Coordinates of C-alpha atoms and ligand atoms in Angstrom, one line a residue:
M149 CA 31.0 -19.4 182.5
V150 CA 28.6 -20.1 179.7
L151 CA 31.5 -21.7 177.8
V152 CA 32.2 -24.0 180.8
L153 CA 28.6 -25.1 181.1
S154 CA 28.2 -25.6 177.3
C155 CA 31.3 -27.9 177.4
V156 CA 30.0 -29.9 180.3
A157 CA 26.6 -30.2 178.6
A158 CA 28.3 -31.3 175.4
L159 CA 30.3 -33.9 177.2
M160 CA 27.1 -35.3 178.8
V161 CA 25.4 -35.6 175.5
L162 CA 28.5 -37.1 173.8
R163 CA 28.9 -39.8 176.5
L164 CA 25.2 -40.7 176.4
V165 CA 25.2 -40.9 172.6
A166 CA 28.3 -43.2 172.7
E167 CA 26.6 -45.4 175.3
L168 CA 23.4 -45.7 173.3
V169 CA 25.2 -46.3 170.0
L170 CA 27.4 -49.1 171.5
A171 CA 24.4 -50.7 173.2
A172 CA 22.4 -50.6 169.9
L173 CA 25.3 -52.1 168.0
N174 CA 25.5 -54.8 170.6
R175 CA 21.8 -55.6 170.5
A176 CA 21.9 -55.8 166.7
E177 CA 24.8 -58.2 166.8
V178 CA 23.1 -60.4 169.4
R179 CA 19.9 -60.5 167.3
R180 CA 21.9 -61.3 164.2
N181 CA 23.3 -64.4 165.9
A182 CA 20.1 -65.3 167.7
A183 CA 18.7 -67.8 165.3
V184 CA 21.8 -69.9 164.7
R185 CA 24.6 -70.4 167.2
P186 CA 28.0 -69.3 165.7
P187 CA 30.7 -72.1 165.5
G188 CA 32.6 -71.4 168.7
V189 CA 29.4 -71.0 170.7
A190 CA 27.6 -74.3 169.9
A191 CA 30.1 -76.2 172.1
I192 CA 29.5 -73.8 175.0
M193 CA 25.7 -73.6 175.2
D194 CA 22.8 -75.8 174.2
E195 CA 20.0 -74.3 172.1
A196 CA 17.7 -73.6 175.0
T197 CA 20.3 -71.9 177.3
Y198 CA 21.6 -69.9 174.3
G199 CA 18.0 -68.6 173.7
K200 CA 17.7 -67.6 177.3
A201 CA 21.1 -65.8 177.2
V202 CA 20.0 -63.9 174.1
A203 CA 16.7 -62.8 175.8
Y204 CA 18.5 -61.8 179.0
T205 CA 21.2 -59.8 177.2
L206 CA 18.6 -57.9 175.1
E207 CA 16.4 -57.1 178.1
K208 CA 19.4 -55.9 180.2
S209 CA 20.5 -53.7 177.3
R210 CA 17.1 -52.1 176.9
F211 CA 16.9 -51.5 180.6
G212 CA 20.4 -49.9 180.4
V213 CA 19.1 -47.5 177.7
V214 CA 16.4 -46.3 180.0
T215 CA 18.7 -45.9 183.1
G216 CA 21.4 -44.3 180.9
I217 CA 19.0 -41.6 179.7
F218 CA 17.5 -41.1 183.1
D219 CA 20.9 -40.8 184.9
T220 CA 22.1 -38.2 182.4
L221 CA 18.9 -36.2 182.9
V222 CA 19.3 -36.3 186.7
L223 CA 23.0 -35.3 186.5
A224 CA 22.1 -32.4 184.2
L225 CA 19.3 -31.3 186.5
V226 CA 21.5 -31.5 189.6
V227 CA 24.5 -29.7 188.0
F228 CA 22.7 -27.0 186.1
G229 CA 19.6 -26.6 188.2
G230 CA 21.1 -24.5 191.0
V231 CA 20.1 -26.9 193.8
L232 CA 23.7 -27.7 194.9
P233 CA 24.7 -24.1 195.7
M234 CA 21.6 -23.7 197.7
L235 CA 22.3 -26.9 199.7
Y236 CA 25.9 -25.7 200.1
S237 CA 25.0 -22.3 201.6
Q238 CA 22.7 -24.1 204.0
V239 CA 24.8 -27.0 205.2
A240 CA 28.2 -25.3 205.1
G241 CA 26.6 -22.5 207.1
W242 CA 26.1 -24.9 210.0
G243 CA 29.8 -24.5 210.8
G244 CA 32.1 -21.5 210.8
P245 CA 33.5 -19.9 207.6
E246 CA 36.4 -22.4 207.3
S247 CA 34.7 -25.3 209.1
A248 CA 35.7 -28.6 207.6
W249 CA 33.0 -30.8 209.2
S250 CA 30.0 -28.9 207.8
R251 CA 31.6 -29.0 204.3
A252 CA 32.3 -32.7 204.6
L253 CA 28.6 -33.1 205.6
F254 CA 27.6 -31.1 202.5
I255 CA 29.4 -33.5 200.2
L256 CA 27.9 -36.5 201.8
I257 CA 24.3 -35.2 201.9
A258 CA 24.6 -34.1 198.3
G259 CA 25.9 -37.5 197.3
V260 CA 23.1 -39.3 199.1
L261 CA 20.4 -37.1 197.6
I262 CA 21.7 -37.6 194.1
S263 CA 21.6 -41.3 194.5
I264 CA 17.9 -41.4 195.5
P265 CA 16.3 -41.0 192.0
S266 CA 17.9 -44.2 190.8
L267 CA 16.6 -46.3 193.6
P268 CA 13.4 -47.4 191.8
F269 CA 15.5 -48.5 188.9
E270 CA 17.7 -50.6 191.2
W271 CA 14.6 -52.1 192.6
W272 CA 13.2 -52.9 189.2
E273 CA 16.5 -54.5 188.1
Q274 CA 16.7 -56.8 191.1
F275 CA 13.0 -57.7 191.6
R276 CA 11.8 -57.6 188.0
L277 CA 14.6 -58.2 185.5
E278 CA 16.9 -60.5 187.6
Q279 CA 13.8 -62.2 189.0
K280 CA 12.4 -63.0 185.6
F281 CA 15.6 -64.9 184.7
G282 CA 15.8 -66.7 188.0
F283 CA 18.8 -64.8 189.4
N284 CA 17.1 -62.8 192.2
K285 CA 17.4 -64.5 195.6
S286 CA 17.0 -61.3 197.6
T287 CA 13.9 -60.1 199.4
A288 CA 12.4 -56.7 199.9
G289 CA 13.5 -56.7 203.6
L290 CA 17.1 -57.7 202.7
W291 CA 17.3 -55.1 199.9
L292 CA 16.1 -52.4 202.2
S293 CA 18.4 -53.4 205.1
D294 CA 21.3 -53.4 202.6
K295 CA 20.5 -49.8 201.6
V296 CA 20.2 -48.6 205.2
K297 CA 23.5 -50.3 206.2
G298 CA 25.1 -48.8 203.1
L299 CA 23.9 -45.3 204.1
L300 CA 25.1 -45.7 207.7
L301 CA 28.5 -46.9 206.5
T302 CA 28.7 -43.9 204.1
F303 CA 28.4 -41.6 207.1
A304 CA 30.4 -43.7 209.6
I305 CA 33.4 -44.0 207.3
G306 CA 32.9 -41.2 204.7
F307 CA 32.3 -38.4 207.2
P308 CA 35.5 -38.7 209.3
L309 CA 37.5 -39.3 206.1
L310 CA 36.2 -36.2 204.3
W311 CA 36.4 -34.2 207.4
A312 CA 40.1 -35.1 207.8
L313 CA 40.7 -34.4 204.1
L314 CA 39.1 -30.9 204.2
A315 CA 40.9 -30.1 207.5
L316 CA 44.1 -31.0 205.7
V317 CA 43.3 -28.5 203.0
N318 CA 43.1 -25.8 205.6
L319 CA 46.3 -26.9 207.3
A320 CA 48.6 -27.8 204.5
G321 CA 48.3 -24.8 202.2
G322 CA 49.2 -24.9 198.5
N323 CA 50.5 -28.5 198.5
W324 CA 47.4 -29.9 200.3
W325 CA 46.6 -32.1 197.4
I326 CA 49.8 -34.2 197.8
W327 CA 48.9 -34.8 201.5
G328 CA 45.3 -35.4 200.5
F329 CA 46.3 -38.0 198.0
A330 CA 48.5 -39.7 200.6
L331 CA 45.6 -39.7 203.1
I332 CA 43.1 -41.3 200.7
F333 CA 45.5 -43.7 199.1
G334 CA 46.7 -44.9 202.6
F335 CA 43.0 -45.3 203.5
Q336 CA 42.4 -47.4 200.4
L337 CA 45.3 -49.7 201.2
L338 CA 44.0 -50.1 204.7
M339 CA 40.5 -51.0 203.4
L340 CA 42.0 -53.7 201.2
I341 CA 42.9 -55.5 204.5
L342 CA 40.0 -54.3 206.6
Y343 CA 37.1 -54.7 204.1
P344 CA 36.8 -58.5 204.3
K345 CA 37.2 -58.5 208.0
L346 CA 35.0 -55.5 209.0
I347 CA 32.6 -54.5 206.2
L348 CA 31.9 -57.7 204.3
P349 CA 30.6 -59.5 207.4
L350 CA 28.0 -56.8 207.8
F351 CA 26.4 -57.9 204.6
N352 CA 27.3 -61.6 204.3
K353 CA 28.2 -64.6 206.3
L354 CA 31.8 -65.9 205.8
T355 CA 32.6 -69.4 206.9
P356 CA 35.8 -71.3 206.6
L357 CA 35.8 -73.8 203.9
P358 CA 35.1 -77.2 205.6
A359 CA 37.8 -79.9 205.6
G360 CA 37.4 -82.4 202.8
D361 CA 38.3 -83.1 199.2
L362 CA 37.8 -79.5 198.0
R363 CA 39.8 -78.0 200.8
D364 CA 42.7 -80.5 200.3
R365 CA 42.8 -79.8 196.6
L366 CA 42.9 -76.0 197.0
M367 CA 45.5 -76.2 199.7
A368 CA 47.6 -78.5 197.6
L369 CA 47.2 -76.1 194.7
G370 CA 48.4 -73.3 196.9
D371 CA 51.5 -75.2 197.9
R372 CA 52.2 -76.2 194.3
T373 CA 51.9 -72.6 193.0
G374 CA 53.7 -70.9 195.9
F375 CA 50.6 -69.2 197.2
K376 CA 50.1 -69.4 200.9
A377 CA 46.6 -68.1 201.8
Q378 CA 45.8 -67.0 205.3
A379 CA 42.3 -68.3 205.0
I380 CA 39.9 -69.9 202.5
E381 CA 36.4 -68.8 203.1
V382 CA 33.0 -69.3 201.7
I383 CA 30.6 -66.3 201.3
D384 CA 26.8 -66.7 201.1
G385 CA 26.4 -64.9 197.8
S386 CA 23.3 -67.1 197.2
K387 CA 21.5 -64.9 199.7
R388 CA 21.1 -62.2 197.1
S389 CA 21.8 -63.5 193.7
G390 CA 22.2 -66.7 191.7
H391 CA 25.2 -65.2 189.8
S392 CA 28.5 -66.7 190.7
N393 CA 31.9 -65.2 191.3
A394 CA 35.3 -65.9 192.9
Y395 CA 37.8 -63.5 194.2
F396 CA 40.6 -63.2 196.6
T397 CA 41.5 -60.2 198.6
G398 CA 44.3 -58.6 200.4
F399 CA 48.0 -58.4 199.7
G400 CA 51.3 -59.3 201.5
R401 CA 50.6 -61.6 204.3
F402 CA 46.9 -60.7 204.5
R403 CA 45.8 -62.9 201.6
R404 CA 42.4 -64.4 201.8
I405 CA 40.5 -66.5 199.3
V406 CA 36.8 -65.9 199.2
L407 CA 34.7 -68.3 197.2
F408 CA 31.0 -67.7 196.5
D409 CA 28.8 -70.6 197.7
T410 CA 27.0 -70.4 194.3
L411 CA 30.4 -71.1 192.6
I412 CA 31.0 -74.1 194.8
A413 CA 27.5 -75.4 194.0
Q414 CA 28.0 -75.0 190.2
L415 CA 31.5 -76.3 189.6
S416 CA 33.3 -79.6 190.1
P417 CA 36.2 -79.6 192.6
E418 CA 38.7 -79.8 189.7
E419 CA 37.0 -76.8 188.0
L420 CA 37.0 -74.8 191.2
E421 CA 40.7 -75.6 191.5
A422 CA 41.2 -74.1 188.0
V423 CA 39.3 -71.0 188.9
L424 CA 41.5 -70.5 192.0
A425 CA 44.6 -71.3 189.9
H426 CA 43.5 -68.4 187.6
E427 CA 43.2 -66.1 190.7
I428 CA 46.6 -67.2 191.9
G429 CA 47.9 -66.4 188.4
H430 CA 46.9 -62.8 188.9
Y431 CA 48.9 -62.8 192.1
R432 CA 52.0 -64.6 190.8
R433 CA 52.2 -62.5 187.6
G434 CA 52.2 -59.4 189.8
H435 CA 49.0 -58.0 188.4
I436 CA 47.7 -56.8 191.8
P437 CA 50.5 -54.4 192.8
K438 CA 50.5 -53.2 189.2
M439 CA 46.8 -52.4 189.4
I440 CA 47.3 -50.8 192.7
A441 CA 50.1 -48.7 191.4
M442 CA 48.0 -47.7 188.4
S443 CA 45.1 -46.6 190.5
A444 CA 47.5 -44.7 192.7
L445 CA 48.8 -42.8 189.7
L446 CA 45.3 -42.0 188.5
M447 CA 44.3 -40.8 191.9
F448 CA 47.4 -38.6 192.1
G449 CA 46.4 -37.1 188.8
G450 CA 42.8 -36.7 190.1
F451 CA 44.0 -34.8 193.1
A452 CA 46.2 -32.6 191.0
A453 CA 43.2 -31.9 188.8
I454 CA 41.0 -31.0 191.8
A455 CA 43.6 -28.6 193.2
W456 CA 43.9 -26.9 189.8
L457 CA 40.2 -26.7 189.3
A458 CA 39.6 -25.3 192.8
R459 CA 42.2 -22.6 192.1
S460 CA 40.7 -21.7 188.7
P461 CA 38.4 -18.7 189.0
W462 CA 36.1 -20.1 186.3
F463 CA 35.4 -23.5 187.8
T464 CA 33.2 -23.4 190.9
P465 CA 31.5 -20.0 190.0
S466 CA 30.3 -21.5 186.7
F467 CA 28.1 -23.8 188.8
G468 CA 26.9 -21.2 191.2
F469 CA 29.4 -21.7 194.0
P470 CA 31.7 -19.0 195.5
P471 CA 35.2 -18.9 193.9
G472 CA 38.1 -20.8 195.5
E473 CA 35.8 -23.1 197.6
I474 CA 37.3 -26.6 197.9
A475 CA 34.3 -28.7 199.0
P476 CA 32.2 -27.9 195.9
A477 CA 35.2 -28.5 193.8
F478 CA 35.4 -32.0 195.3
L479 CA 31.8 -32.7 194.7
L480 CA 31.7 -31.4 191.1
F481 CA 34.8 -33.4 190.3
G482 CA 33.1 -36.5 191.7
L483 CA 30.0 -35.8 189.6
L484 CA 31.7 -34.8 186.4
S485 CA 35.1 -36.5 186.1
G486 CA 33.3 -39.6 184.6
L487 CA 32.4 -37.5 181.6
V488 CA 36.2 -37.5 180.7
T489 CA 37.3 -40.8 182.2
F490 CA 34.5 -42.7 180.3
W491 CA 36.6 -42.3 177.1
F492 CA 39.5 -44.1 178.6
T493 CA 37.5 -47.1 179.6
P494 CA 38.8 -49.2 176.7
L495 CA 42.4 -48.5 177.6
G496 CA 42.0 -49.8 181.1
N497 CA 40.0 -52.8 179.8
L498 CA 42.7 -53.6 177.2
L499 CA 45.2 -54.0 180.0
S500 CA 42.8 -55.9 182.1
R501 CA 42.1 -58.4 179.3
K502 CA 45.9 -58.9 178.8
Y503 CA 46.1 -59.8 182.5
E504 CA 43.1 -62.2 182.1
Y505 CA 45.0 -64.1 179.3
E506 CA 48.1 -64.3 181.4
A507 CA 46.1 -65.7 184.4
D508 CA 44.3 -68.2 182.1
A509 CA 47.7 -69.4 180.8
F510 CA 49.0 -69.7 184.4
A511 CA 45.9 -71.8 185.4
R512 CA 46.4 -74.1 182.3
E513 CA 50.0 -74.7 183.4
A514 CA 49.1 -75.2 187.1
M515 CA 46.3 -77.7 186.1
G516 CA 48.5 -79.6 183.6
G517 CA 46.1 -78.8 180.7
A518 CA 43.3 -76.4 179.6
G519 CA 40.4 -78.9 180.3
P520 CA 39.4 -77.8 183.8
M521 CA 39.7 -74.1 183.1
V522 CA 37.6 -74.4 179.9
G523 CA 35.0 -76.6 181.8
A524 CA 34.7 -73.9 184.5
L525 CA 34.4 -71.0 182.1
R526 CA 31.7 -72.8 180.1
K527 CA 29.6 -73.7 183.2
L528 CA 29.9 -70.1 184.4
A529 CA 28.8 -68.8 181.1
Q530 CA 25.8 -71.2 181.1
K531 CA 24.8 -70.4 184.7
N532 CA 25.1 -66.7 184.3
L533 CA 23.5 -66.5 180.8
T534 CA 26.6 -64.7 179.5
N535 CA 26.3 -63.0 176.2
L536 CA 28.6 -65.0 173.9
T537 CA 28.2 -62.8 170.8
P538 CA 28.9 -59.2 171.8
H539 CA 29.6 -56.6 169.1
R540 CA 33.4 -56.2 168.7
W541 CA 33.2 -52.5 169.6
F542 CA 31.0 -53.1 172.6
S543 CA 33.3 -55.8 174.1
G544 CA 36.4 -53.8 173.1
F545 CA 35.1 -50.8 175.0
Y546 CA 33.4 -52.3 178.1
Y547 CA 34.7 -55.9 178.7
S548 CA 37.3 -56.3 181.4
H549 CA 37.6 -60.0 180.4
P550 CA 38.0 -61.4 176.9
T551 CA 34.9 -63.1 175.6
L552 CA 34.7 -66.9 176.3
V553 CA 35.3 -67.7 172.6
E554 CA 38.5 -65.6 172.7
R555 CA 39.6 -67.2 176.0
E556 CA 39.0 -70.7 174.7
A557 CA 41.0 -69.9 171.6
A558 CA 43.9 -68.6 173.6
L559 CA 43.8 -71.6 176.0
A560 CA 43.8 -74.0 173.0
K561 CA 47.0 -72.4 171.6
A562 CA 50.2 -74.2 172.7
Ligands
LIG712 ZN1 40.9 -63.0 186.2

C-alpha cells in the first residue's frame, strides 16, 4: 500500500518537474530572442506585434507555473487526504450494495468537487490575462452561465452514461470491460454527429454562411477537392474570445464546416479558402478515421487497465476504498492516468504534426501555390500573438502543430 502511494506521489512530482523545466526552458528561449527577431520571424511579425507576442507568451507561461503547482497540490490532497473514501461511503450508501446509480452519482459529484478549486484561476485567466492582451470578449454573466450549463450537461449526459456503464459491470461479469468500451466508444461516435447539432447551440449561435463571394468560393473548393459538406456554418466565437479558429466536424455524410466569425473577420476570402483546403486535406488524407481508430485503441487499453486495476487487491484499498469496487477504480483511473499518459504526449503530437504537414501540402496543391496558406497562417499568428520562438524541446513535447517557421519552410519546398 505504501509502495503504491509512494509511486503515485513520485509520478506527481516527476510530471510537475518536467512541466516546470519545459516551461522554464521555453521562457528562456523566448527571452533570448526577444530583442532581435530571428530571420524567419521578421517576415511574419512587425516589431510591435512581436514584442506583444513575447510579453503574452511569458505571462501565460508564468501563469501556467502557478496553476501547474496548484493543480498538483489539489490532486495530491484529494487522492491522499482520505476525502474520497468518505464521500464514497456516503453517496454510494444512498443506493443498495450493488446499486449502479448511486455509484455513478459518486463519480460525478467527486469530479465536480475536484474542479471547484481551479475556478478562480480560470476566472483570472479569462478576465485578467486574456483581458490584458485584448482577447477577452466574455462577461461575468456569460462566464457564469457557461459554467452552470456545463454542470447541468455533465449531470444530464454523464449520469445516465455512467449509470449504464456501471450497470453493465454488474450484468456482464468478467468481460464487462469489452462491453463497457463498446458502450463508451459508441457514445463518442454518436456525439461526433450530435455535438454540433445539440450541444454547441446551447453555448453559441450557428448561422449558415450567407450567399456571396466567400460562400461561392468555398463551395467551388469543395467541388474541386471532392468534399461535399452538408452545411457551412458560422459560429459566434467572438462572443467569448478574440482568438480565431476553424474546424469541421462529423464524418460520413454528416460533414459540417464550422467557421469562427473571428476567422472570417481576420482573413481574406482567398486565405479562408486556403484554411478550409487545409481542413479538407485532413479529411482527404484519411486523418480523421485514423485518429478515431487510434483513440479507440487507447480507450480499449484504458478499459483493460481499469478492469485489471479494479481486480488487483492492492489498487483501491491503497487509497482507502474497499477492495474490488469498480466505481472508485474508475474515478482513480480518471484522476491518475494522466500521470502516465503525460509522458506519451510527444508521441501523439509527432503524429499530429506529420498530419499537419500533409494537410498544408494538400492546401498548397488545391490553391495552386503556397501564397494563400502562408498569408492565412501569418495573419493568424499575428492576431493570436503566437509564440514564434518556442524552445525545441517545448514545441517537440507539446505542439500538435509545427511552428509557423517550420510550416513555411515545408510549404516553400517543391
Ligand atoms: Zn490541421
